[in-house]
Each structure stands twice: as C-alpha cells, then as structure tokens.
Amino acid sequence: MGAGLGGILKNTHTAYTTSKARMEVVKIVINLELSITVEVSLDELVV
C-alpha cells in the first residue's frame, strides 16, 4: 500500500515537473518568436 502510494506520488511529481519544464520551453520559444517578429518589423520600418 505504502509503496504503491509512493510510486503514484513519484509519478505525479515527475509528470508535474515535466509539464512545468515544457511550459518553460514553450515560454522561451514564444519569446524567441516574438523578438524575431519585432526585429523583422523594425527592419521593415527602417527600410
């Protein structure tokens, strides 16, 4: 019983950590895309 619960908690924690890490990656990608878009827009404005 205890081991089963511990396993569930461990799996839940791993899934939570993974989804949290995935969110960080998504944020970084979105920030990169936004900054690239802004730079391109600025370049077009300057020209």
mmCIF file of C-alpha atoms in Angstrom:
data_model
loop_
_atom_site.group_PDB
_atom_site.id
_atom_site.type_symbol
_atom_site.label_atom_id
_atom_site.label_comp_id
_atom_site.label_asym_id
_atom_site.label_seq_id
_atom_site.Cartn_x
_atom_site.Cartn_y
_atom_site.Cartn_z
ATOM 1 C CA MET A 1 0.000 0.000 0.000
ATOM 2 C CA GLY A 2 2.674 2.489 1.058
ATOM 3 C CA ALA A 3 4.931 1.623 -1.865
ATOM 4 C CA GLY A 4 2.023 1.956 -4.287
ATOM 5 C CA LEU A 5 1.147 5.390 -2.940
ATOM 6 C CA GLY A 6 4.813 6.417 -3.052
ATOM 7 C CA GLY A 7 5.010 5.298 -6.672
ATOM 8 C CA ILE A 8 1.901 7.290 -7.561
ATOM 9 C CA LEU A 9 3.277 10.387 -5.841
ATOM 10 C CA LYS A 10 6.618 9.976 -7.598
ATOM 11 C CA ASN A 11 4.935 9.592 -10.997
ATOM 12 C CA THR A 12 2.709 12.597 -10.320
ATOM 13 C CA HIS A 13 5.728 14.663 -9.301
ATOM 14 C CA THR A 14 7.637 13.604 -12.436
ATOM 15 C CA ALA A 15 4.663 14.454 -14.650
ATOM 16 C CA TYR A 16 4.294 17.817 -12.893
ATOM 17 C CA THR A 17 7.999 18.604 -13.247
ATOM 18 C CA THR A 18 7.921 17.588 -16.913
ATOM 19 C CA SER A 19 4.879 19.739 -17.689
ATOM 20 C CA LYS A 20 6.481 22.640 -15.808
ATOM 21 C CA ALA A 21 9.677 22.232 -17.823
ATOM 22 C CA ARG A 22 7.617 22.021 -21.013
ATOM 23 C CA MET A 23 5.877 25.288 -20.103
ATOM 24 C CA GLU A 24 9.290 26.947 -19.657
ATOM 25 C CA VAL A 25 10.370 25.705 -23.089
ATOM 26 C CA VAL A 26 7.121 26.966 -24.624
ATOM 27 C CA LYS A 27 7.670 30.375 -22.994
ATOM 28 C CA ILE A 28 11.225 30.560 -24.346
ATOM 29 C CA VAL A 29 10.086 29.602 -27.856
ATOM 30 C CA ILE A 30 7.276 32.177 -27.768
ATOM 31 C CA ASN A 31 9.701 34.862 -26.563
ATOM 32 C CA LEU A 32 12.147 33.994 -29.354
ATOM 33 C CA GLU A 33 9.410 34.105 -31.983
ATOM 34 C CA LEU A 34 8.147 37.439 -30.644
ATOM 35 C CA SER A 35 11.610 39.010 -30.603
ATOM 36 C CA ILE A 36 12.316 37.763 -34.145
ATOM 37 C CA THR A 37 8.970 39.156 -35.314
ATOM 38 C CA VAL A 38 9.670 42.503 -33.644
ATOM 39 C CA GLU A 39 13.152 42.703 -35.180
ATOM 40 C CA VAL A 40 11.794 41.930 -38.648
ATOM 41 C CA SER A 41 9.053 44.539 -38.193
ATOM 42 C CA LEU A 42 11.610 47.139 -37.098
ATOM 43 C CA ASP A 43 13.843 46.319 -40.066
ATOM 44 C CA GLU A 44 10.898 46.789 -42.420
ATOM 45 C CA LEU A 45 10.012 50.105 -40.778
ATOM 46 C CA VAL A 46 13.581 51.396 -41.038
ATOM 47 C CA VAL A 47 13.716 50.485 -44.733
#
